[in-house]
Short mmCIF file of C-alpha atoms and ligand atoms in Angstrom, two decimals:
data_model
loop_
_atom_site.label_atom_id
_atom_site.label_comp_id
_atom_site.label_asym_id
_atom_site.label_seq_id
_atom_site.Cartn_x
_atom_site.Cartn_y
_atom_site.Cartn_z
CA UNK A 1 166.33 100.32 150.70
CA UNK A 2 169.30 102.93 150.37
CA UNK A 3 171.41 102.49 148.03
CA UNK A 4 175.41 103.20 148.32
CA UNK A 5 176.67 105.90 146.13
CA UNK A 6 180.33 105.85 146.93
CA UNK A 7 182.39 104.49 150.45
CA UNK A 8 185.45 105.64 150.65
CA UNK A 9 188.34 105.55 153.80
CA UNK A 10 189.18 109.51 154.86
CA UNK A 11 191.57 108.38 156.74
CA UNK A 12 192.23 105.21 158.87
CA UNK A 13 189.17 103.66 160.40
CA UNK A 14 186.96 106.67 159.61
CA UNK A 15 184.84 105.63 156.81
CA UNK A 16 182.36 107.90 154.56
CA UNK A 17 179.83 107.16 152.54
CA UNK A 18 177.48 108.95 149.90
CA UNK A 19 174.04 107.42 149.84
CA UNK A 20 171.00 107.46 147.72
CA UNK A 21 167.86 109.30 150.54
CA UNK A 22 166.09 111.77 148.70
CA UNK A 23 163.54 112.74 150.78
CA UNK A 24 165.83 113.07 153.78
CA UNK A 25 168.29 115.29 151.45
CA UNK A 26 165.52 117.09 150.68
CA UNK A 27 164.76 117.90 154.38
CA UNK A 28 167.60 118.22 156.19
CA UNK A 29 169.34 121.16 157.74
CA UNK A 30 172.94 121.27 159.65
CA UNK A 31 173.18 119.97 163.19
CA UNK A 32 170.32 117.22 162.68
CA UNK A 33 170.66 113.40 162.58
CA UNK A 34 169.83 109.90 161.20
CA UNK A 35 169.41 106.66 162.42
CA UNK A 36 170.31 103.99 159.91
CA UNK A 37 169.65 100.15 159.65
CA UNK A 38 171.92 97.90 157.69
CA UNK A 39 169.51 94.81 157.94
CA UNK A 40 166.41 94.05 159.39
CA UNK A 41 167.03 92.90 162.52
CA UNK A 42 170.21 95.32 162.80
CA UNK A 43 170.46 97.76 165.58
CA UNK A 44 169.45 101.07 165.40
CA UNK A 45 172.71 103.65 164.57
CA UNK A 46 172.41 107.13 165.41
CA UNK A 47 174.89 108.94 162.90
CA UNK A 48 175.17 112.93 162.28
CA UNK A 49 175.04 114.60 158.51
CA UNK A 50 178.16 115.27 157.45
CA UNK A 51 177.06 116.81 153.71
CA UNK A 52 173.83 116.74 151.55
CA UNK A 53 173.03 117.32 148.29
CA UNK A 54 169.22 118.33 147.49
CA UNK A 55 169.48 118.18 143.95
CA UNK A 56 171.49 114.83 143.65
CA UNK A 57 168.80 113.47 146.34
CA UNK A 58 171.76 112.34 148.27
CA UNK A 59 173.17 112.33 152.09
CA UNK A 60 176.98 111.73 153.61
CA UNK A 61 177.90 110.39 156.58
CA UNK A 62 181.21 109.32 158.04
CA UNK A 63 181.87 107.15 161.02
CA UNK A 64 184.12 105.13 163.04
CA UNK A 65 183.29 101.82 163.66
CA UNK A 66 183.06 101.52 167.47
CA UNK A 67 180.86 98.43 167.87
CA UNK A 68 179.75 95.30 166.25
CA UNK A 69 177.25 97.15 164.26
CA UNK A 70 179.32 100.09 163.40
CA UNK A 71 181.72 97.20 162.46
CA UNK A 72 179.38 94.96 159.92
CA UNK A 73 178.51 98.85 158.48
CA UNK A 74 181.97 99.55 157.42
CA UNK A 75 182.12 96.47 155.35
CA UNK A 76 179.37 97.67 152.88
CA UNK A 77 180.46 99.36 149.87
CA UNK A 78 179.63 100.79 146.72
CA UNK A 79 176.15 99.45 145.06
CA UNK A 80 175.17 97.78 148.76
CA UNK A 81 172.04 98.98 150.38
CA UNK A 82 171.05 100.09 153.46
CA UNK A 83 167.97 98.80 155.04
CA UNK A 84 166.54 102.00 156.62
CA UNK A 85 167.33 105.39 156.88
CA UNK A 86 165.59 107.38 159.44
CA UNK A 87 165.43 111.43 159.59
CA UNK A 88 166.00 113.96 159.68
CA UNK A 89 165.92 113.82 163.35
CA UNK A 90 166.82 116.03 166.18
CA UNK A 91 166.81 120.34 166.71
CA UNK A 92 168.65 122.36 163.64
CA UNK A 93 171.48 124.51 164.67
CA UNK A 94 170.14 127.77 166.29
CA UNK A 95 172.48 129.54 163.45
CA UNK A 96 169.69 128.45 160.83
CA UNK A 97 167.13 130.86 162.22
CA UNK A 98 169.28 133.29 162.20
CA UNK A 99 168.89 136.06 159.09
CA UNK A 100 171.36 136.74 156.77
CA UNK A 101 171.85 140.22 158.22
CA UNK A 102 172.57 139.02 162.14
CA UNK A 103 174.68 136.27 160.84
CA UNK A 104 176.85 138.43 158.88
CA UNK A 105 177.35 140.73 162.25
CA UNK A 106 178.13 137.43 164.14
CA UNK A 107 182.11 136.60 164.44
CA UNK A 108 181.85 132.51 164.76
CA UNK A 109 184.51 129.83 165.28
CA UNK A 110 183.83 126.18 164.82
CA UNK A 111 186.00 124.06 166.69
CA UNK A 112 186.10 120.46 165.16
CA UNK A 113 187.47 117.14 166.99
CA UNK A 114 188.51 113.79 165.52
CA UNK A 115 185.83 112.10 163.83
CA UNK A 116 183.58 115.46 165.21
CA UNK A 117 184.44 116.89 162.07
CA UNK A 118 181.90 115.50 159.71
CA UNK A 119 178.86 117.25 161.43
CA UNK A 120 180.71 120.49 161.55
CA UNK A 121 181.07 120.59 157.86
CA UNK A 122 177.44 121.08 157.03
CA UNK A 123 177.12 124.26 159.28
CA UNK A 124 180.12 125.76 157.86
CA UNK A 125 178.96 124.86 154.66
CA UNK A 126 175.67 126.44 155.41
CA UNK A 127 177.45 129.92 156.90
CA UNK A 128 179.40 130.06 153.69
CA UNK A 129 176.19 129.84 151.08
CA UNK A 130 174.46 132.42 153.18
CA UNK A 131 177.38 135.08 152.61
CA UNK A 132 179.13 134.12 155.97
CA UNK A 133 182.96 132.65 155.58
CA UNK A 134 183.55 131.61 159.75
CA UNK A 135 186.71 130.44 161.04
CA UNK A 136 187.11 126.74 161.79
CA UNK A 137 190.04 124.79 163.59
CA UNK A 138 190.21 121.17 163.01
CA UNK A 139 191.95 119.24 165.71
CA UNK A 140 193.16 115.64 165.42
CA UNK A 141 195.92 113.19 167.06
CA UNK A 142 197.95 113.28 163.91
CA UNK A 143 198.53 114.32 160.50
CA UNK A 144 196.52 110.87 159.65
CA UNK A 145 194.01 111.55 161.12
CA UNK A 146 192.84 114.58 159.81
CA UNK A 147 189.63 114.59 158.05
CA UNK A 148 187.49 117.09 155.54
CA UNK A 149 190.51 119.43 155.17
CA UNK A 150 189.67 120.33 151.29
CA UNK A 151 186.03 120.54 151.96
CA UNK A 152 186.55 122.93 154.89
CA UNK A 153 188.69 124.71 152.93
CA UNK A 154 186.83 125.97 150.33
CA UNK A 155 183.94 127.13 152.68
CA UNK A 156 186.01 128.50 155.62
CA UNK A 157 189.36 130.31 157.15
CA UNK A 158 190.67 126.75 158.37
CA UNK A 159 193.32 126.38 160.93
CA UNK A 160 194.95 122.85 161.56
CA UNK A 161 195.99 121.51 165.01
CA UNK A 162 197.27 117.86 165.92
CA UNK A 163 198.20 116.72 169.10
CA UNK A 164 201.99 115.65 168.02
CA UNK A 165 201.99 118.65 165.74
CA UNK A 166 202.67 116.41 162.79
CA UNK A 167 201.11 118.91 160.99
CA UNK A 168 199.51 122.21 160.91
CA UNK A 169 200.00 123.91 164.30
CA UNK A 170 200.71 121.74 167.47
CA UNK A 171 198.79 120.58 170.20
CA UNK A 172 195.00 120.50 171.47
CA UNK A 173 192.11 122.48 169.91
CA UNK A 174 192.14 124.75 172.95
CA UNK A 175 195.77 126.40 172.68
CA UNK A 176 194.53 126.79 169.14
CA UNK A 177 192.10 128.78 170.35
CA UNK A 178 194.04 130.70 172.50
CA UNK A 179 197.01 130.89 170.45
CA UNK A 180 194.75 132.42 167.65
CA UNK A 181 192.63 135.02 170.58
CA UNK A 182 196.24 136.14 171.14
CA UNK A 183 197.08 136.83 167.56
CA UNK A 184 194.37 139.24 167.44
CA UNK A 185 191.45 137.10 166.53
CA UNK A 186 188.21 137.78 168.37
CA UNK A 187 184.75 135.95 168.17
CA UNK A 188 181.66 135.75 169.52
CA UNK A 189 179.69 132.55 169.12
CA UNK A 190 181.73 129.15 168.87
CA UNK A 191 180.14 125.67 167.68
CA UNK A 192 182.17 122.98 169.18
CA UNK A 193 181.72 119.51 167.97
CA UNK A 194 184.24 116.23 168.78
CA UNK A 195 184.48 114.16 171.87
CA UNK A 196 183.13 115.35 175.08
CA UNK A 197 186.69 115.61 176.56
CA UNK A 198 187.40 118.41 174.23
CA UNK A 199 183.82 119.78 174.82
CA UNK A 200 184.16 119.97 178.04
CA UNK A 201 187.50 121.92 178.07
CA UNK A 202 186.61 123.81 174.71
CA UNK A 203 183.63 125.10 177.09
CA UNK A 204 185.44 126.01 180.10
CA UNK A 205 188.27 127.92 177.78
CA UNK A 206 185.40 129.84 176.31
CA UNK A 207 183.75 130.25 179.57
CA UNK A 208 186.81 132.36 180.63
CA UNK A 209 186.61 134.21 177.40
CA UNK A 210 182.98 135.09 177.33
CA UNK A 211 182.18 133.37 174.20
CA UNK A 212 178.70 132.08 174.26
CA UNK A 213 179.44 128.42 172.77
CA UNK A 214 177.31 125.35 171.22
CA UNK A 215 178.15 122.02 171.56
CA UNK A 216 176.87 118.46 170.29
CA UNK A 217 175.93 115.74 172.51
CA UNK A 218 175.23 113.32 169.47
CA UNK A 219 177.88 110.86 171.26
CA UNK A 220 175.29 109.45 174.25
CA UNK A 221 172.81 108.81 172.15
CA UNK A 222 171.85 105.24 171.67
CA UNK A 223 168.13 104.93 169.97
CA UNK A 224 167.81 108.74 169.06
CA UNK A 225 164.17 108.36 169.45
CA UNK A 226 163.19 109.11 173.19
CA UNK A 227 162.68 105.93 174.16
CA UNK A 228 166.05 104.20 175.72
CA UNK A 229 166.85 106.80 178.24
CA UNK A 230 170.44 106.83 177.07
CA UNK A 231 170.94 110.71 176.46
CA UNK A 232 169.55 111.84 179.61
CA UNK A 233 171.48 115.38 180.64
CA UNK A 234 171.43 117.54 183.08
CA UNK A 235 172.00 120.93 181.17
CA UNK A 236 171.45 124.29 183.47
CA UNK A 237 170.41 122.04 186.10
CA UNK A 238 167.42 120.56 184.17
CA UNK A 239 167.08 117.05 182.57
CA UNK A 240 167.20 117.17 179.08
CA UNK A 241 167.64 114.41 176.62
CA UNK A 242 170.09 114.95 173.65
CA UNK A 243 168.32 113.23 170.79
CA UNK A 244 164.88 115.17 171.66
CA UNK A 245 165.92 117.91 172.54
CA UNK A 246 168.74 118.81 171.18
CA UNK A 247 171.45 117.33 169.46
CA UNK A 248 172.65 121.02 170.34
CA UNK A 249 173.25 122.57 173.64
CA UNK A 250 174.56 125.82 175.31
CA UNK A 251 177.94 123.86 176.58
CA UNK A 252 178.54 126.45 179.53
CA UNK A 253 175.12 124.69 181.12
CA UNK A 254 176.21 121.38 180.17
CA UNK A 255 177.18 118.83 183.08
CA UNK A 256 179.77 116.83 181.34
CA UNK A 257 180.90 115.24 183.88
CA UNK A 258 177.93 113.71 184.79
CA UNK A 259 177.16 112.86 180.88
CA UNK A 260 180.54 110.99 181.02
CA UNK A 261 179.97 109.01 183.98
CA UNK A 262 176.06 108.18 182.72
CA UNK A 263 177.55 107.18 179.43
CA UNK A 264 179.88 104.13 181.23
CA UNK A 265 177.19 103.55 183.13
CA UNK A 266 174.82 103.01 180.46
CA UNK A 267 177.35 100.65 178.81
CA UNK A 268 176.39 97.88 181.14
CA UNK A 269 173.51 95.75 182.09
CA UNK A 270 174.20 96.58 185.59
CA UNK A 271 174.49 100.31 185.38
CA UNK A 272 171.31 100.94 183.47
CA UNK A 273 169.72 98.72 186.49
CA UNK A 274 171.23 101.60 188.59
CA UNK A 275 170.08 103.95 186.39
CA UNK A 276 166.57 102.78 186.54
CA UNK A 277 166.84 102.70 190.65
CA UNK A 278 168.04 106.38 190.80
CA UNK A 279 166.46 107.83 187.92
CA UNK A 280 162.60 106.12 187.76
CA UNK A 281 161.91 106.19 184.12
CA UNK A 282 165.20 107.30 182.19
CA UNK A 283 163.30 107.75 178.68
CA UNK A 284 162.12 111.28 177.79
CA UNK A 285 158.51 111.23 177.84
CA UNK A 286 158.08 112.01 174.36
CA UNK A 287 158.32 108.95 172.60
CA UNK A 288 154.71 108.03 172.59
CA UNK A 289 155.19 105.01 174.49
CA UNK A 290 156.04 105.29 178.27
CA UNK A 291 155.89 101.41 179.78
CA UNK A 292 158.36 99.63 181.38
CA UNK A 293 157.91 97.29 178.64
CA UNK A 294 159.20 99.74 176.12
CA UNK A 295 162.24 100.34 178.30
CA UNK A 296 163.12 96.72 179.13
CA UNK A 297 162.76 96.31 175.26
CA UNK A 298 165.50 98.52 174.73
CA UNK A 299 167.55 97.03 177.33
CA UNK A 300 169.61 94.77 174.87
CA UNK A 301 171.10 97.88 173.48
CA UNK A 302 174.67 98.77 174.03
CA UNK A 303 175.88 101.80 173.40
CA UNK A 304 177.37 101.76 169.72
CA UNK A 305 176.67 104.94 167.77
CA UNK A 306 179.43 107.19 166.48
CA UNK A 307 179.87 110.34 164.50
P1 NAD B 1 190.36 112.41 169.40
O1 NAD B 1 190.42 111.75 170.71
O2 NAD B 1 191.37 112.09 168.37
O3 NAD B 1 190.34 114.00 169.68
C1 NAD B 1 190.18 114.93 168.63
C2 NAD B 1 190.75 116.24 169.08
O4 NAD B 1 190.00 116.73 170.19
C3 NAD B 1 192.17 116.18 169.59
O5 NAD B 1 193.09 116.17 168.52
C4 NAD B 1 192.26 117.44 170.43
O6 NAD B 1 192.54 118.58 169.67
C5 NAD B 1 190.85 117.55 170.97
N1 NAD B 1 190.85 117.09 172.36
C6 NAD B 1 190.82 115.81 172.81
N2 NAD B 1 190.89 115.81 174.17
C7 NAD B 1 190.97 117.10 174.56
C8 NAD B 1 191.10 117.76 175.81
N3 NAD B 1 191.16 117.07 176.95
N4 NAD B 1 191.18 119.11 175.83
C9 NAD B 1 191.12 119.82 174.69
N5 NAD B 1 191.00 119.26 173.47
C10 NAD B 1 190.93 117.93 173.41
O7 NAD B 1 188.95 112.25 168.74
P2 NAD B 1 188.39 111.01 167.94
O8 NAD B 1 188.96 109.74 168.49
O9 NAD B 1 188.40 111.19 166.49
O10 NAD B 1 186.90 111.22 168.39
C11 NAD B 1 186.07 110.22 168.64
C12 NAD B 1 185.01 110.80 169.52
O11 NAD B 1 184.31 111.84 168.84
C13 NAD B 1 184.03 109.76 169.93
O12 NAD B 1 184.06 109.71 171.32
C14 NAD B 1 182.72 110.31 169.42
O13 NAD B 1 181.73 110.10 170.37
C15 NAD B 1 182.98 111.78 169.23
N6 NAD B 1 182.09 112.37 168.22
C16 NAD B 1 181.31 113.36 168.64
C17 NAD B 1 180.37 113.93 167.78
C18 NAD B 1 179.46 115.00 168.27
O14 NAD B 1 178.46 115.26 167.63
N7 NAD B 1 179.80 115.64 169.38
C19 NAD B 1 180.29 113.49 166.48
C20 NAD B 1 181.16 112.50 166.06
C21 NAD B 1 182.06 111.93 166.95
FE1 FES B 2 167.75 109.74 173.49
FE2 FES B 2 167.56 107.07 173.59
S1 FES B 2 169.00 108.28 172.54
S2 FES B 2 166.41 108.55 174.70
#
């Protein structure tokens, strides 16, 4: 059991919480992931790191409750228990092999979405206790809805977008970027983590601008584990599956499109039966336990993970 630190609101219907997992605090590095279990027979909830504390033995994550699990989740609160914690899971970000030295030559912007960014904050975190203060623009509808703005901060030159320009500059991450290229700003890596709308046009912009650029396809994952199939890409023309093999991926080889189509696909009984007829066996391989059975157990499972 995992006991509940603190749950708080960020903003509205994004809820955080600081919880008692030593041994994954202990472990984990930026860009990896968790599943969690709020009871026994609960579904299994992929969720990203959005801080850690080694010492303290704790982890936060934030979400947005996007399903009936998701749902029942944001009702616990302080002193309430989760029933399992899984991780750390998933690939670290390539930035933490890096050394000091070629980080410090490296000119990155982070480019944070909506409720993308929580798992944004560790790696900037990261940059900034390894000498490196990177620019970071965080992009939301409205002034509401912006999360993590003290926390970034302190550990980064921040720039605020929303949509309605309600506050901080106005409109989409991407004329951010541009607007900031064109004031003189120049980079060359970019970490872009949010919905995979804004992906997908973050990656194009940067495509025209020659910045090699990460993104995070944490959002079609269902069981994180290799087993459901779910998070099956097609990245540089080869099938790759996001909680495996990445949460991280070069986004200029990422098909979104076709990630955005699988995902409502997936969402149905009838379009993972598709799935299965045009795919064979959608699970990765790697999960130790390649039967149909093991896929038709899984077949229950609607999509519900967030952040
Ligand atoms: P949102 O729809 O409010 O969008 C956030 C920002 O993304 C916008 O303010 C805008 O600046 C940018 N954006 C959106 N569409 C864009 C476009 N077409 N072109 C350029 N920029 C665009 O975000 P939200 O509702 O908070 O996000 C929820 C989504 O975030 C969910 O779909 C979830 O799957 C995803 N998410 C992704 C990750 C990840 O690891 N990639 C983690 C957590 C959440
Ligand atoms: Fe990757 Fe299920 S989430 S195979």
């Amino acid at each position: 059991m995992y006991r509940i630190l603190s749950a708080d609101k960020p903003a509205a219907n994004i809820y955080r919480m600081v919880v008692e997992a030593p041994r994954v605090a202990q472990r984990c590095e930026p860009g990896q992931f968790l599943i969690v279990k709020n009871e026994e027979e609960g579904e299994r909830i992929p969720l990203t790191i959005c801080d850690y504390d080694r010492e303290k033995g704790t982890i936060t994550i934030v979400f947005q409750p996007v399903g009936a699990s998701t749902t029942k989740m944001a009702e616990l609160k302080e002193g309430d228990h989760f029933m399992d914690i899984v991780g750390p899971l998933g690939r670290p970000s390539d930035l933490t092999e890096l050394s000091e030295e070629e980080l410090k030559k490296k000119k990155i912007i982070f480019i944070a979405g909506g409720v993308g960014t929580a798992p944004v904050y560790p790696q900037v975190k990261w940059l900034y206790e390894h000498g490196v203060k990177a620019d970071a623009i965080i992009g939301a509808k409205t002034k509401d809805l912006v999360i993590l703005e003290k926390e970034f901060s302190e550990v980064c030159n921040l720039h605020i977008t929303t949509d309605d320009g309600s506050y901080g500059r106005e409109g989409m991450v991407t004329k951010c970027l541009e607007d900031l290229i064109a004031e003189g700003h120049s980079y060359d890596h970019c970490v872009a983590i949010g919905p995979m709308i804004m992906m997908k046009f973050v990656s194009l912009l940067t495509k025209k601008l020659g910045i090699p650029t990460i993104v995070s396809m944490n959002p079609v994952m269902v069981d994180g584990t290799g087993m459901c199939g779910a998070c099956r890409l097609l990245v540089g023309g080869e099938v790759k599956f996001a909680c495996v093999d990445g949460p991280e991926f070069d986004g200029h080889q990422v098909d979104f499109d076709q990630a955005m189509k699988r995902l409502q696909m997936y969402k149905t009984e009838e379009g993972r039966a598709m799935l299965k007829l045009q795919e064979g066996e959608t699970h990765s391989g790697n999960c130790g336990n390649c039967s149909d059975s093991a896929d038709q157990k899984q077949e229950g499972s609607g999509k519900e993970a967030d952040a």
